[in-house]
PDB file of N, CA and C in Angstrom:
ATOM      1  N   ARG A   1      -5.839   8.580  25.864  1.00 73.00           N
ATOM      2  CA  ARG A   1      -4.510   8.656  25.228  1.00 73.00           C
ATOM      3  C   ARG A   1      -4.276   7.400  24.383  1.00 73.00           C
ATOM      4  N   MET A   2      -3.458   7.532  23.393  1.00 71.00           N
ATOM      5  CA  MET A   2      -3.202   6.386  22.503  1.00 71.00           C
ATOM      6  C   MET A   2      -2.125   5.490  23.105  1.00 71.00           C
ATOM      7  N   THR A   3      -2.328   4.196  23.012  1.00 90.00           N
ATOM      8  CA  THR A   3      -1.341   3.263  23.570  1.00 90.00           C
ATOM      9  C   THR A   3      -0.322   2.874  22.501  1.00 90.00           C
ATOM     10  N   VAL A   4       0.795   2.353  22.944  1.00 92.00           N
ATOM     11  CA  VAL A   4       1.845   1.960  21.989  1.00 92.00           C
ATOM     12  C   VAL A   4       1.298   0.928  21.013  1.00 92.00           C
ATOM     13  N   GLY A   5       0.513  -0.002  21.530  1.00 89.00           N
ATOM     14  CA  GLY A   5      -0.052  -1.050  20.671  1.00 89.00           C
ATOM     15  C   GLY A   5      -0.881  -0.437  19.551  1.00 89.00           C
ATOM     16  N   LYS A   6      -1.627   0.626  19.894  1.00 91.00           N
ATOM     17  CA  LYS A   6      -2.478   1.279  18.888  1.00 91.00           C
ATOM     18  C   LYS A   6      -1.601   1.879  17.792  1.00 91.00           C
ATOM     19  N   MET A   7      -0.517   2.527  18.221  1.00 90.00           N
ATOM     20  CA  MET A   7       0.400   3.147  17.247  1.00 90.00           C
ATOM     21  C   MET A   7       1.016   2.085  16.354  1.00 90.00           C
ATOM     22  N   ILE A   8       1.445   0.988  16.976  1.00 90.00           N
ATOM     23  CA  ILE A   8       2.068  -0.097  16.199  1.00 90.00           C
ATOM     24  C   ILE A   8       1.056  -0.655  15.202  1.00 90.00           C
ATOM     25  N   GLU A   9      -0.188  -0.757  15.651  1.00 90.00           N
ATOM     26  CA  GLU A   9      -1.235  -1.295  14.761  1.00 90.00           C
ATOM     27  C   GLU A   9      -1.413  -0.376  13.555  1.00 90.00           C
ATOM     28  N   LEU A  10      -1.478   0.933  13.816  1.00 90.00           N
ATOM     29  CA  LEU A  10      -1.647   1.896  12.724  1.00 90.00           C
ATOM     30  C   LEU A  10      -0.456   1.829  11.779  1.00 90.00           C
ATOM     31  N   LEU A  11       0.744   1.788  12.348  1.00 90.00           N
ATOM     32  CA  LEU A  11       1.958   1.743  11.519  1.00 90.00           C
ATOM     33  C   LEU A  11       1.962   0.461  10.697  1.00 90.00           C
ATOM     34  N   GLY A  12       1.618  -0.653  11.328  1.00 87.00           N
ATOM     35  CA  GLY A  12       1.603  -1.937  10.630  1.00 87.00           C
ATOM     36  C   GLY A  12       0.576  -1.910   9.504  1.00 87.00           C
ATOM     37  N   SER A  13      -0.550  -1.241   9.752  1.00 87.00           N
ATOM     38  CA  SER A  13      -1.596  -1.169   8.726  1.00 87.00           C
ATOM     39  C   SER A  13      -1.068  -0.405   7.514  1.00 87.00           C
ATOM     40  N   LYS A  14      -0.391   0.718   7.772  1.00 83.00           N
ATOM     41  CA  LYS A  14       0.144   1.524   6.663  1.00 83.00           C
ATOM     42  C   LYS A  14       1.210   0.729   5.930  1.00 83.00           C
ATOM     43  N   ALA A  15       2.077   0.049   6.678  1.00 75.00           N
ATOM     44  CA  ALA A  15       3.151  -0.735   6.064  1.00 75.00           C
ATOM     45  C   ALA A  15       2.536  -1.885   5.269  1.00 75.00           C
ATOM     46  N   GLY A  16       1.439  -2.457   5.798  1.00 71.00           N
ATOM     47  CA  GLY A  16       0.779  -3.571   5.122  1.00 71.00           C
ATOM     48  C   GLY A  16       0.258  -3.124   3.767  1.00 71.00           C
ATOM     49  N   VAL A  17      -0.240  -1.880   3.711  1.00 63.00           N
ATOM     50  CA  VAL A  17      -0.783  -1.366   2.458  1.00 63.00           C
ATOM     51  C   VAL A  17       0.384  -1.146   1.516  1.00 63.00           C
TER      52      VAL A  17
END
């Protein structure tokens, strides 16, 4: 299962772009 940290990382990556 995906952890909250993983989701935050993905979201941060998209926001970073």
